[in-house]
Amino acid sequence: MLVLTRKVGEKILIGEDIVLTILEVRGDSIKVGIDAPRDVKIQRAEMVAAVTEANQEAAAAASAGSSTEARLKELFGNKPPTGN
């Protein structure tokens, strides 16, 4: 990992097409501007992790739901519900 120290207004170049600009430093937060081509995917790591976790939870719930459905079909077959 390359570690750089920058001040407000200073820039970091990545390749020929990407420019990071330090816009603001306030307490323990840094505001960074990113200038990059549209085809470059830029994501916050914590958002990717949150979406991945949510997808895994949804897949687990769907898997549990399908096993519940299978168990109910074992018990009751594929009979249509009767009107009450």
PDB file of C-alpha atoms in Angstrom:
ATOM      1  CA  MET A   1       0.000   0.000   0.000  1.00  0.00           C
ATOM      2  CA  LEU A   2       1.298   3.418  -0.937  1.00  0.00           C
ATOM      3  CA  VAL A   3       0.722   6.007   1.808  1.00  0.00           C
ATOM      4  CA  LEU A   4       0.785   9.700   0.868  1.00  0.00           C
ATOM      5  CA  THR A   5       0.356  12.876   2.887  1.00  0.00           C
ATOM      6  CA  ARG A   6      -1.590  15.644   1.145  1.00  0.00           C
ATOM      7  CA  LYS A   7      -2.981  19.050   2.099  1.00  0.00           C
ATOM      8  CA  VAL A   8      -6.290  20.630   1.091  1.00  0.00           C
ATOM      9  CA  GLY A   9      -6.237  21.452  -2.610  1.00  0.00           C
ATOM     10  CA  GLU A  10      -3.447  18.996  -3.423  1.00  0.00           C
ATOM     11  CA  LYS A  11      -4.042  16.196  -5.894  1.00  0.00           C
ATOM     12  CA  ILE A  12      -3.049  12.593  -6.470  1.00  0.00           C
ATOM     13  CA  LEU A  13      -2.893  11.207 -10.000  1.00  0.00           C
ATOM     14  CA  ILE A  14      -3.721   7.555 -10.677  1.00  0.00           C
ATOM     15  CA  GLY A  15      -2.687   6.547 -14.157  1.00  0.00           C
ATOM     16  CA  GLU A  16      -3.514   9.147 -16.780  1.00  0.00           C
ATOM     17  CA  ASP A  17      -7.270   9.406 -16.250  1.00  0.00           C
ATOM     18  CA  ILE A  18      -7.941   9.538 -12.505  1.00  0.00           C
ATOM     19  CA  VAL A  19      -7.366  12.531 -10.231  1.00  0.00           C
ATOM     20  CA  LEU A  20      -8.049  12.559  -6.486  1.00  0.00           C
ATOM     21  CA  THR A  21      -8.308  16.026  -4.946  1.00  0.00           C
ATOM     22  CA  ILE A  22      -8.284  16.666  -1.195  1.00  0.00           C
ATOM     23  CA  LEU A  23     -11.203  19.077  -0.781  1.00  0.00           C
ATOM     24  CA  GLU A  24     -11.550  19.385   2.976  1.00  0.00           C
ATOM     25  CA  VAL A  25     -10.101  18.065   6.218  1.00  0.00           C
ATOM     26  CA  ARG A  26     -12.289  18.394   9.304  1.00  0.00           C
ATOM     27  CA  GLY A  27     -11.445  16.485  12.490  1.00  0.00           C
ATOM     28  CA  ASP A  28     -11.065  12.835  11.527  1.00  0.00           C
ATOM     29  CA  SER A  29     -12.910  13.232   8.200  1.00  0.00           C
ATOM     30  CA  ILE A  30     -11.443  13.959   4.797  1.00  0.00           C
ATOM     31  CA  LYS A  31     -13.523  15.045   1.812  1.00  0.00           C
ATOM     32  CA  VAL A  32     -12.019  13.682  -1.410  1.00  0.00           C
ATOM     33  CA  GLY A  33     -13.059  14.614  -4.935  1.00  0.00           C
ATOM     34  CA  ILE A  34     -12.588  11.929  -7.581  1.00  0.00           C
ATOM     35  CA  ASP A  35     -12.305  12.780 -11.248  1.00  0.00           C
ATOM     36  CA  ALA A  36     -12.435   9.581 -13.310  1.00  0.00           C
ATOM     37  CA  PRO A  37     -13.860   8.272 -16.578  1.00  0.00           C
ATOM     38  CA  ARG A  38     -17.472   7.050 -16.410  1.00  0.00           C
ATOM     39  CA  ASP A  39     -16.427   3.453 -17.021  1.00  0.00           C
ATOM     40  CA  VAL A  40     -14.316   3.382 -13.832  1.00  0.00           C
ATOM     41  CA  LYS A  41     -16.345   1.843 -11.013  1.00  0.00           C
ATOM     42  CA  ILE A  42     -15.963   3.817  -7.773  1.00  0.00           C
ATOM     43  CA  GLN A  43     -17.577   2.419  -4.623  1.00  0.00           C
ATOM     44  CA  ARG A  44     -17.294   2.927  -0.879  1.00  0.00           C
ATOM     45  CA  ALA A  45     -15.898  -0.291   0.611  1.00  0.00           C
ATOM     46  CA  GLU A  46     -18.348  -0.309   3.536  1.00  0.00           C
ATOM     47  CA  MET A  47     -21.286  -0.105   1.108  1.00  0.00           C
ATOM     48  CA  VAL A  48     -20.009  -3.074  -0.901  1.00  0.00           C
ATOM     49  CA  ALA A  49     -19.603  -5.040   2.350  1.00  0.00           C
ATOM     50  CA  ALA A  50     -23.135  -4.112   3.503  1.00  0.00           C
ATOM     51  CA  VAL A  51     -24.706  -5.141   0.182  1.00  0.00           C
ATOM     52  CA  THR A  52     -22.745  -8.405   0.172  1.00  0.00           C
ATOM     53  CA  GLU A  53     -23.913  -9.175   3.718  1.00  0.00           C
ATOM     54  CA  ALA A  54     -27.537  -8.332   2.876  1.00  0.00           C
ATOM     55  CA  ASN A  55     -27.398 -10.572  -0.200  1.00  0.00           C
ATOM     56  CA  GLN A  56     -25.993 -13.448   1.851  1.00  0.00           C
ATOM     57  CA  GLU A  57     -28.731 -13.011   4.471  1.00  0.00           C
ATOM     58  CA  ALA A  58     -31.412 -12.910   1.775  1.00  0.00           C
ATOM     59  CA  ALA A  59     -30.016 -16.053   0.147  1.00  0.00           C
ATOM     60  CA  ALA A  60     -29.979 -17.838   3.508  1.00  0.00           C
ATOM     61  CA  ALA A  61     -33.583 -16.773   4.197  1.00  0.00           C
ATOM     62  CA  ALA A  62     -34.666 -17.912   0.731  1.00  0.00           C
ATOM     63  CA  SER A  63     -32.942 -21.237   1.279  1.00  0.00           C
ATOM     64  CA  ALA A  64     -34.637 -21.651   4.658  1.00  0.00           C
ATOM     65  CA  GLY A  65     -37.966 -20.665   3.080  1.00  0.00           C
ATOM     66  CA  SER A  66     -37.653 -23.245   0.328  1.00  0.00           C
ATOM     67  CA  SER A  67     -36.896 -25.992   2.854  1.00  0.00           C
ATOM     68  CA  THR A  68     -39.959 -24.899   4.857  1.00  0.00           C
ATOM     69  CA  GLU A  69     -42.039 -25.032   1.694  1.00  0.00           C
ATOM     70  CA  ALA A  70     -40.685 -28.506   0.897  1.00  0.00           C
ATOM     71  CA  ARG A  71     -41.524 -29.726   4.422  1.00  0.00           C
ATOM     72  CA  LEU A  72     -45.090 -28.372   4.170  1.00  0.00           C
ATOM     73  CA  LYS A  73     -45.544 -30.107   0.822  1.00  0.00           C
ATOM     74  CA  GLU A  74     -44.332 -33.349   2.447  1.00  0.00           C
ATOM     75  CA  LEU A  75     -46.902 -32.971   5.196  1.00  0.00           C
ATOM     76  CA  PHE A  76     -49.865 -31.737   3.184  1.00  0.00           C
ATOM     77  CA  GLY A  77     -49.065 -32.518  -0.432  1.00  0.00           C
ATOM     78  CA  ASN A  78     -50.011 -30.100  -3.197  1.00  0.00           C
ATOM     79  CA  LYS A  79     -53.648 -29.815  -2.166  1.00  0.00           C
ATOM     80  CA  PRO A  80     -55.301 -26.492  -2.986  1.00  0.00           C
ATOM     81  CA  PRO A  81     -56.512 -24.552   0.054  1.00  0.00           C
ATOM     82  CA  THR A  82     -60.136 -25.112   1.009  1.00  0.00           C
ATOM     83  CA  GLY A  83     -62.431 -22.096   1.486  1.00  0.00           C
ATOM     84  CA  ASN A  84     -63.742 -21.450   4.983  1.00  0.00           C
TER      85      ASN A  84
END
